[in-house]
PDB file of C-alpha atoms in Angstrom:
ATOM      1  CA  UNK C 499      12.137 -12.582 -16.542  1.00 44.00           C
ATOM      2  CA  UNK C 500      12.626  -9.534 -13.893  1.00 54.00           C
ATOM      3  CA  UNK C 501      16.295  -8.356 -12.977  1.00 81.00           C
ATOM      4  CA  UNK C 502      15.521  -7.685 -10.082  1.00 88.00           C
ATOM      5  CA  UNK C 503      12.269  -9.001  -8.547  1.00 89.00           C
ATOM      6  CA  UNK C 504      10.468  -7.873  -5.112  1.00 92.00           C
ATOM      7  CA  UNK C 505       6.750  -9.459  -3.740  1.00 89.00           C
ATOM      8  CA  UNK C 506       4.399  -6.119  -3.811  1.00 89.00           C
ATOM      9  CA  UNK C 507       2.666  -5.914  -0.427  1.00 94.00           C
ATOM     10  CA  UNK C 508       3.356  -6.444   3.390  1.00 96.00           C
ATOM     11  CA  UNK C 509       1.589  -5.962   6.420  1.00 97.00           C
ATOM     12  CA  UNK C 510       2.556  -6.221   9.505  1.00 97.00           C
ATOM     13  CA  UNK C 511       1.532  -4.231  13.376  1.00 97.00           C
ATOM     14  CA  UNK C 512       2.971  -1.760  14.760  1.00 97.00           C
ATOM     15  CA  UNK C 513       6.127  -3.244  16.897  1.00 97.00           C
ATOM     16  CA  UNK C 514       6.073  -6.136  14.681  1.00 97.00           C
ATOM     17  CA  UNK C 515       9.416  -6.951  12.637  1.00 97.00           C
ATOM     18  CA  UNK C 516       9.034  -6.920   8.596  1.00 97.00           C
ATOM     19  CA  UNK C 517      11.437  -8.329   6.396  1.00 97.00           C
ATOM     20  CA  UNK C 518      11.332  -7.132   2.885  1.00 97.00           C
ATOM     21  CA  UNK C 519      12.986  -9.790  -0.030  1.00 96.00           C
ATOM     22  CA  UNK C 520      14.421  -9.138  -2.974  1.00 95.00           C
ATOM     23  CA  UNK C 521      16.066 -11.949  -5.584  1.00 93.00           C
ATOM     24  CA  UNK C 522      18.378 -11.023  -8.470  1.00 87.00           C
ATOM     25  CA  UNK C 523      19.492 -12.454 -11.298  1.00 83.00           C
ATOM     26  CA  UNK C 524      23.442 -12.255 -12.485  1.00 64.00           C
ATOM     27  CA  UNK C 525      24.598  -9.886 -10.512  1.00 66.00           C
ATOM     28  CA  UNK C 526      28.347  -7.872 -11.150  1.00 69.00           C
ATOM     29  CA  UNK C 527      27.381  -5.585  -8.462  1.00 74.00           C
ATOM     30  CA  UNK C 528      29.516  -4.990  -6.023  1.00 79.00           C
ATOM     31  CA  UNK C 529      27.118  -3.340  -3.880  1.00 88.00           C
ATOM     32  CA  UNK C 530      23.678  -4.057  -3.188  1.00 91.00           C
ATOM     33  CA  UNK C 531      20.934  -1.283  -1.870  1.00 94.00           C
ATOM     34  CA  UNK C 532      17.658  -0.648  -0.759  1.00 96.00           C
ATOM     35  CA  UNK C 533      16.004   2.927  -1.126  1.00 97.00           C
ATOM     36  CA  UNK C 534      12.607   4.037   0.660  1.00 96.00           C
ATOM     37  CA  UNK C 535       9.967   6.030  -1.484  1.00 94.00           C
ATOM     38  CA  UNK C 536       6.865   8.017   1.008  1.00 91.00           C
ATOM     39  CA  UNK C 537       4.058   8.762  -0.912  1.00 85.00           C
ATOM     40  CA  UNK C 538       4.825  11.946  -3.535  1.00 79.00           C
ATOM     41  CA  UNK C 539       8.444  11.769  -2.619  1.00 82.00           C
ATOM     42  CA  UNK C 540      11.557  10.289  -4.683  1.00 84.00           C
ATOM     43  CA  UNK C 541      13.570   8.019  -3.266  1.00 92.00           C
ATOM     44  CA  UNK C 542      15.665   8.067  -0.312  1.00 94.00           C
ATOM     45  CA  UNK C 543      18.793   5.539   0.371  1.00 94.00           C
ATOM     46  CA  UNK C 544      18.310   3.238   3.320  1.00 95.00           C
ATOM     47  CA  UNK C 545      20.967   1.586   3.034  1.00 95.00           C
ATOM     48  CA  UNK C 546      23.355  -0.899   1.134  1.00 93.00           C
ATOM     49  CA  UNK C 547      25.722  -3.821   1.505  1.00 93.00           C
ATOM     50  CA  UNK C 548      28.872  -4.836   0.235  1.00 91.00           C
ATOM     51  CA  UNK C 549      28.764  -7.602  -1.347  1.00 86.00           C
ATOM     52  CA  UNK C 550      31.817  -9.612   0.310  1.00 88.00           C
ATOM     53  CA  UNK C 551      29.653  -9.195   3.315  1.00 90.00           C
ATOM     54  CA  UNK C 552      26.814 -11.740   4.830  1.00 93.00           C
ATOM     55  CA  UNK C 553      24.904  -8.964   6.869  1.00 95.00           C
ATOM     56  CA  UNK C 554      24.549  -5.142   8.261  1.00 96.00           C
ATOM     57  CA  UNK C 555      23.023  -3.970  10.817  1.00 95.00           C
ATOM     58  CA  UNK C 556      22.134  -0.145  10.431  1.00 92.00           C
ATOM     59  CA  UNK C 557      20.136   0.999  13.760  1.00 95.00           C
ATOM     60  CA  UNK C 558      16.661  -0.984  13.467  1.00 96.00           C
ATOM     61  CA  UNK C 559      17.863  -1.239   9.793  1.00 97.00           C
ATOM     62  CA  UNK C 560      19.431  -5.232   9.203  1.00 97.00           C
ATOM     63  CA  UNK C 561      20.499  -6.581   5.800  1.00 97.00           C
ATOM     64  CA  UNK C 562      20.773  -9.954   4.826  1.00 97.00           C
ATOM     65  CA  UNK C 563      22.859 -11.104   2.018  1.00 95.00           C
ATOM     66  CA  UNK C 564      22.595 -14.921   0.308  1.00 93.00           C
ATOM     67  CA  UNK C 565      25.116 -14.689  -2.689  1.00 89.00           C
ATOM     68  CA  UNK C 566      24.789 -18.109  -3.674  1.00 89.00           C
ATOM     69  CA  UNK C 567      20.922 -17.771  -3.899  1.00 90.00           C
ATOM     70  CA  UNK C 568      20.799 -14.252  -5.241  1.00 90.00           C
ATOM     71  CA  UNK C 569      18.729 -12.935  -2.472  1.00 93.00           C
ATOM     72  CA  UNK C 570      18.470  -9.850  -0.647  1.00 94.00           C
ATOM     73  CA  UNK C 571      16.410  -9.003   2.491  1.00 96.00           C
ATOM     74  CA  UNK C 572      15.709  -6.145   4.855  1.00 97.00           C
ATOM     75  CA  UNK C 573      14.644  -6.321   8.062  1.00 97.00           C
ATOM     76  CA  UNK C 574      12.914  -3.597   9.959  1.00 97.00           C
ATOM     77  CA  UNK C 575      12.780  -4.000  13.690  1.00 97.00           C
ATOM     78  CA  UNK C 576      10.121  -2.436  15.977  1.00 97.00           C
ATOM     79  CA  UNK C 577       8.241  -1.154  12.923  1.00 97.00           C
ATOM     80  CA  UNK C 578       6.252   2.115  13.182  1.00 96.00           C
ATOM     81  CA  UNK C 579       3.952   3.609  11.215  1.00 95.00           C
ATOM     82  CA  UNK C 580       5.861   6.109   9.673  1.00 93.00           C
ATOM     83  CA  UNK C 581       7.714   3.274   8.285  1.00 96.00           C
ATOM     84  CA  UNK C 582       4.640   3.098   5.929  1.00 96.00           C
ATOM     85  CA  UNK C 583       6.349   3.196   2.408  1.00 96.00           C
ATOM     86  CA  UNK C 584       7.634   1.197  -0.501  1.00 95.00           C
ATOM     87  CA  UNK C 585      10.995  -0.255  -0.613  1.00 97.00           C
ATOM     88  CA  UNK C 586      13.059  -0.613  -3.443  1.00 96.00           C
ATOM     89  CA  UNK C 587      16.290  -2.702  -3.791  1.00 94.00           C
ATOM     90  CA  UNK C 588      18.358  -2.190  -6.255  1.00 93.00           C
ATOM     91  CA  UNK C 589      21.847  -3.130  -7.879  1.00 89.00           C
ATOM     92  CA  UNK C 590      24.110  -2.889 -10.780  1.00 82.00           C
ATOM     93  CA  UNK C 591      23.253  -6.502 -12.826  1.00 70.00           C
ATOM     94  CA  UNK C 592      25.540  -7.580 -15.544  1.00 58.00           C
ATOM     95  CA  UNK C 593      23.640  -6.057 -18.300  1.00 57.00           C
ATOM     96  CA  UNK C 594      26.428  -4.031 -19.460  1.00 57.00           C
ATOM     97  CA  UNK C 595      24.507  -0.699 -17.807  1.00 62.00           C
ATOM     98  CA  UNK C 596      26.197   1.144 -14.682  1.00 72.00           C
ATOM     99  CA  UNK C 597      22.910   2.569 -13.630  1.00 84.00           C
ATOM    100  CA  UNK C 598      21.484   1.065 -11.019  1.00 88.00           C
ATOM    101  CA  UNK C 599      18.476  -1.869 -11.615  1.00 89.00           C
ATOM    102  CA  UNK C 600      14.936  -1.431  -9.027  1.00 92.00           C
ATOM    103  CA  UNK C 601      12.917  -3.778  -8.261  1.00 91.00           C
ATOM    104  CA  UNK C 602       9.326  -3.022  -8.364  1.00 91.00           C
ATOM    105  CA  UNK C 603       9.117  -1.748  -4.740  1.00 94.00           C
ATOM    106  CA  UNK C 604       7.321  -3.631  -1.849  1.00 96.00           C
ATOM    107  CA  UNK C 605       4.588  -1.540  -0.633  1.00 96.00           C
ATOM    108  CA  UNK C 606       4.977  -2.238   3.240  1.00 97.00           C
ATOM    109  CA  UNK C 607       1.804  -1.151   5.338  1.00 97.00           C
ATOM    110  CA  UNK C 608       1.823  -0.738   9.279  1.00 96.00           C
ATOM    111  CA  UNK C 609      -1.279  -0.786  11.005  1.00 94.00           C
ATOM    112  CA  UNK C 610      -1.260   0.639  14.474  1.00 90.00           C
TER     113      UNK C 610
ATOM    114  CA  UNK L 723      22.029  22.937  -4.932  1.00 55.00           C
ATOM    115  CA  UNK L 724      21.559  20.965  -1.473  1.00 78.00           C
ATOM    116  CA  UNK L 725      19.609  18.234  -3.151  1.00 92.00           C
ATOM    117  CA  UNK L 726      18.150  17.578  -6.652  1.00 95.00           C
ATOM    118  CA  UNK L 727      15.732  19.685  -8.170  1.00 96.00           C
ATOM    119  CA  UNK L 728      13.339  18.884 -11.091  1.00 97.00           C
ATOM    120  CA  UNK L 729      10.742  21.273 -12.651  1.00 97.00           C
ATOM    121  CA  UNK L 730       8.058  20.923 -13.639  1.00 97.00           C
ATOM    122  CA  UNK L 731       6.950  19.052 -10.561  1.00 95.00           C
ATOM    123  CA  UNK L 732       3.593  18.785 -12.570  1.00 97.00           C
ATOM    124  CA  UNK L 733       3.031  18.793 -16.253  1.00 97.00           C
ATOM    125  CA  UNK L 734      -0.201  18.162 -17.968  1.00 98.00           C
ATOM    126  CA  UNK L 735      -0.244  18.227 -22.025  1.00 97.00           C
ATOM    127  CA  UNK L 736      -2.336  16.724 -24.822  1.00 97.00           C
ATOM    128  CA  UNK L 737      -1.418  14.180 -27.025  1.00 97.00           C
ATOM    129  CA  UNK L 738       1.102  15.054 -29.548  1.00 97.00           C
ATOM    130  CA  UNK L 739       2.419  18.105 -27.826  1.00 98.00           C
ATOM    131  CA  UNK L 740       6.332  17.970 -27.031  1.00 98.00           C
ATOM    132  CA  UNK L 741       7.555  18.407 -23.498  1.00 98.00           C
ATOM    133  CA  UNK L 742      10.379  19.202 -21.288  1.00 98.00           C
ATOM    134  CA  UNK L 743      11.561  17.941 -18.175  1.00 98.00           C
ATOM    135  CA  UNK L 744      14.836  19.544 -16.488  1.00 97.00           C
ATOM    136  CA  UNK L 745      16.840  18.122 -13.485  1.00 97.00           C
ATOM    137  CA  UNK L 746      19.572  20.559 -11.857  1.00 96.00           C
ATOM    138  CA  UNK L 747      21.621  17.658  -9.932  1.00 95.00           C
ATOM    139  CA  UNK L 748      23.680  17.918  -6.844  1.00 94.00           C
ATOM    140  CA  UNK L 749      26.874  20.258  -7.709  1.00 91.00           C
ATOM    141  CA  UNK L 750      29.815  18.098  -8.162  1.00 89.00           C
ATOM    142  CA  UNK L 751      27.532  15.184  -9.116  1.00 91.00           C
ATOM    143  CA  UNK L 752      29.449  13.782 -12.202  1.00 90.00           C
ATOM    144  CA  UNK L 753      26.868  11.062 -12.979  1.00 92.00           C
ATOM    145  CA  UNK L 754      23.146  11.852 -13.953  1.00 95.00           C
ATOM    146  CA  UNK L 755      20.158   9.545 -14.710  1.00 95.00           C
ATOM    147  CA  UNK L 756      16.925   9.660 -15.546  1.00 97.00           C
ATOM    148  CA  UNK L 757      14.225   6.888 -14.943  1.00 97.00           C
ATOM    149  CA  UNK L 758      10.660   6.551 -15.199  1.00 97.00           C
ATOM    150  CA  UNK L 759       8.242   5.351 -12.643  1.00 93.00           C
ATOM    151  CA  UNK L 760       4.676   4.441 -14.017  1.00 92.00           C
ATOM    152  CA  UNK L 761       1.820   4.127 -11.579  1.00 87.00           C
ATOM    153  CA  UNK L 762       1.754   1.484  -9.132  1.00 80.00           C
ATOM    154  CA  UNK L 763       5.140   0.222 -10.430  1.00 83.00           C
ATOM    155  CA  UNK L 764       9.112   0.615 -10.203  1.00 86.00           C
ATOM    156  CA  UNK L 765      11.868   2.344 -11.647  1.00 91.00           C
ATOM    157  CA  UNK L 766      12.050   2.026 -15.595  1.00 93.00           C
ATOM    158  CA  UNK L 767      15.653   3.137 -16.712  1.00 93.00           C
ATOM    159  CA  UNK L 768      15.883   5.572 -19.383  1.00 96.00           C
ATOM    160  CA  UNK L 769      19.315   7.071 -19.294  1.00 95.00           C
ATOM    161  CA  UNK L 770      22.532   7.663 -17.742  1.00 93.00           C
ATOM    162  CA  UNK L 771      25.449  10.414 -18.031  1.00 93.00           C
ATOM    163  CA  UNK L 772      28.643  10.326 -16.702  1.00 89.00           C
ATOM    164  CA  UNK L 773      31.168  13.026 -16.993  1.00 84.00           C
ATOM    165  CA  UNK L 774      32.223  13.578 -21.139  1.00 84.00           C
ATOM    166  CA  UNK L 775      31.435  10.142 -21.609  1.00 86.00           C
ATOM    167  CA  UNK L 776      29.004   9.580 -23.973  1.00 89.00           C
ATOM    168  CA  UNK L 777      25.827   8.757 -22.519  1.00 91.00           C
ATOM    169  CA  UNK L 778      24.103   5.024 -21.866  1.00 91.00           C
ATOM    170  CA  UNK L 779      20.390   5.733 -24.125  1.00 92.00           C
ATOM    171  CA  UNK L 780      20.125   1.988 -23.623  1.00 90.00           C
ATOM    172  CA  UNK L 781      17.490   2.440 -21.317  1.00 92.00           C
ATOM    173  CA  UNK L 782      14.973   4.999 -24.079  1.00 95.00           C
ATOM    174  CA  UNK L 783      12.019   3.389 -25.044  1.00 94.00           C
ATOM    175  CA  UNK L 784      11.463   5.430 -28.356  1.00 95.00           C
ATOM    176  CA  UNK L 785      13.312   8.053 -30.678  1.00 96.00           C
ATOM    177  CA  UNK L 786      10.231  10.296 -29.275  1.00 97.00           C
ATOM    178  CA  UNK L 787      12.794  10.844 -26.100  1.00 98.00           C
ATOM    179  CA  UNK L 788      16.128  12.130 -25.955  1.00 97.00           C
ATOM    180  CA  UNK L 789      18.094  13.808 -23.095  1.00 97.00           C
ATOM    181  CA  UNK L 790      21.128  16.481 -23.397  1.00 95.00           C
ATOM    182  CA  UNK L 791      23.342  17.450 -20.499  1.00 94.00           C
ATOM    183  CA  UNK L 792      25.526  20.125 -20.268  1.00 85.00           C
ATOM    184  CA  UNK L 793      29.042  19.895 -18.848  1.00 80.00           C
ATOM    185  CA  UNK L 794      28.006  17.898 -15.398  1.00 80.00           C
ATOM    186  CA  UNK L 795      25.255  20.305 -14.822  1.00 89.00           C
ATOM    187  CA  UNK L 796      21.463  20.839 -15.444  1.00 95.00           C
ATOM    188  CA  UNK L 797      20.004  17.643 -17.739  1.00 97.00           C
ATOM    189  CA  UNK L 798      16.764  18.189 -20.268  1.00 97.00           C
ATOM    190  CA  UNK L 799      14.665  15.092 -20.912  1.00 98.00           C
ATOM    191  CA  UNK L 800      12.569  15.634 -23.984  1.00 98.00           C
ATOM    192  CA  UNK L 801       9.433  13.922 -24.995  1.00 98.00           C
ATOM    193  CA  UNK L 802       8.178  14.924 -28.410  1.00 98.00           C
ATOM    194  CA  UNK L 803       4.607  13.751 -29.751  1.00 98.00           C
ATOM    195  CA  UNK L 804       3.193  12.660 -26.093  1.00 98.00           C
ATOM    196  CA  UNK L 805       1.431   9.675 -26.139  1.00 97.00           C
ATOM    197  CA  UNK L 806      -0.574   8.958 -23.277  1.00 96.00           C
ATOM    198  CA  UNK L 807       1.533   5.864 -22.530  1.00 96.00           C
ATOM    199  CA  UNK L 808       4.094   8.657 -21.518  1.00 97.00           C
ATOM    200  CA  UNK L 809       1.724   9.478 -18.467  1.00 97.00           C
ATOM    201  CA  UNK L 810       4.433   8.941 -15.199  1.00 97.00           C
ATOM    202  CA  UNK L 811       6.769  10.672 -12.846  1.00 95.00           C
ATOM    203  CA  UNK L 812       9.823  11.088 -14.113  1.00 97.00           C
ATOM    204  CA  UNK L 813      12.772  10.436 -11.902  1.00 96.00           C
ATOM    205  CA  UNK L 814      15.792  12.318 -12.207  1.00 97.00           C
ATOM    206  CA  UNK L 815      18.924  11.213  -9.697  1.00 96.00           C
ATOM    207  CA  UNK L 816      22.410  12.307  -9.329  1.00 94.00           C
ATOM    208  CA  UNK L 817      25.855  10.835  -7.957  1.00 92.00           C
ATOM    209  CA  UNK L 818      29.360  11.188  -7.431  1.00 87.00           C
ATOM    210  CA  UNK L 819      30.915   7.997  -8.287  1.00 72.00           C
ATOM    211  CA  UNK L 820      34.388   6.959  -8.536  1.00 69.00           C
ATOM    212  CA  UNK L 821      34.860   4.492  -6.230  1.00 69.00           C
ATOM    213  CA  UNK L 822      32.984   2.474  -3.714  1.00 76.00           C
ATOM    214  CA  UNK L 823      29.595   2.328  -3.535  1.00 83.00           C
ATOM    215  CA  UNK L 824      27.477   4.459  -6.344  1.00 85.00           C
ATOM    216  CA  UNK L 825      24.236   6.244  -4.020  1.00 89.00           C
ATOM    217  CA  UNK L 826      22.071   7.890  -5.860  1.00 92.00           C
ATOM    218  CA  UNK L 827      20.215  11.317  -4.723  1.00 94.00           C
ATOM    219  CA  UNK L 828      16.877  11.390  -6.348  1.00 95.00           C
ATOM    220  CA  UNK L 829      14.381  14.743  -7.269  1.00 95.00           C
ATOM    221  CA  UNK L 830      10.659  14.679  -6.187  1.00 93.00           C
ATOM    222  CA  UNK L 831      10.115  13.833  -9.646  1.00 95.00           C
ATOM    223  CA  UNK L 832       8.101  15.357 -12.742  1.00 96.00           C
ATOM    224  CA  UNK L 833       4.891  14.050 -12.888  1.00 96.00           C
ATOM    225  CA  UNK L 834       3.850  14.388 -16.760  1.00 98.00           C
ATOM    226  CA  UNK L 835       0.300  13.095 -17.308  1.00 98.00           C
ATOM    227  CA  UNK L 836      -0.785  13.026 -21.170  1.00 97.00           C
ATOM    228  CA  UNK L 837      -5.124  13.586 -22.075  1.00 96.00           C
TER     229      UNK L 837
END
């Protein structure tokens, strides 16, 4: 199966809180990130997390991190449209590669 | 450079034709990759460089692509015989990685698209 796997599609309001998921599989990374990707752009980093570390909290920006389940979430407070964009995480999995492993992005949508 | 840059930002050939993509990455950046984004989906690895090392071409899906990069500077991805199936934007990304964490600096991408 998927590395790294990521549901396609949210919507949520405008002002409304998203949270993004992400589940891995073995993971040797010891840091865990998500980029954002606007439409005709490459990506941009977010943010990431350590992975001694349960949660950060980056502005509106707040990470979650469940090692023992291999999941991954970002939460987006007070979302605005320009928020509009697909979210990749991403990590280094044990598969012998240093690159970095995507996801297949979540597209998130905000509707005013 | 302040950021990445990749040229073409748009490439339309015809099947069979050979290409070239070239990334200039962030000066300093010792690590360079290159990955490939198909419509409507997510990053496909193709292949990494860091420093003299030799490079990771785990990530190539065919002997139709190579990559060369010279020194830590500008990177060439190759594509010879274009197959339509080679129709994406092709991500190129930079980094300097030691220690900590590894963030990458991505291009605005080559968008190849193969009749």
């Amino acid at each position: 199966g998927e590395d790294v796997e990521q549901s396609l599609f949210l919507s949520v309001r405008e002002g409304d809180s998203s949270v993004i998921n992400c589940t891995y599989t073995d993971s040797s990374s010891t840091y865990l990130y998500w980029y954002k990707q606007e439409p005709g752009a490459g990506l941009q980093l977010l943010t990431y997390i350590f992975s001694n570390m349960d949660m950060k909290q980056d502005q509106r920006l707040t990470v979650l991190l469940n090692k023992k389940d291999k999941h991954l979430s970002l939460r987006i407070a007070d979302t605005q449209t320009g928020d509009s964009a697909i979210y990749f995480c991403a990590g280094a999995l044990d598969t012998g590669r240093r690159a970095l492993t995507f996801g297949s992005g979540t597209r998130l949508q905000v509707q005013p | 450079g302040a950021g990445v840059s990749q040229s073409p930002s748009n490439k339309v050939t015809e099947k069979g034709k050979d290409v070239e993509l070239r990334c200039d990455p962030i000066s300093g950046h010792t690590a360079l990759y290159w990955y490939r984004q198909r419509l409507g989906q997510g990053l496909e690895f193709l292949i990494y460089f860091q420093g003299n090392s030799a490079p990771d071409k785990s990530g190539l899906p065919s002997d139709r692509f190579s990559a060369e990069r010279t020194g830590e500077s500008v990177s060439t991805l190759t594509i010879q015989r274009t197959q339509q199936e080679d129709s994406a934007v092709y991500l190129c990304a930079s980094s300097l990685w030691s220690s900590g964490a590894n963030v990458l600096t991505f291009g605005a991408g080559s968008r190849l698209t193969v009749l």
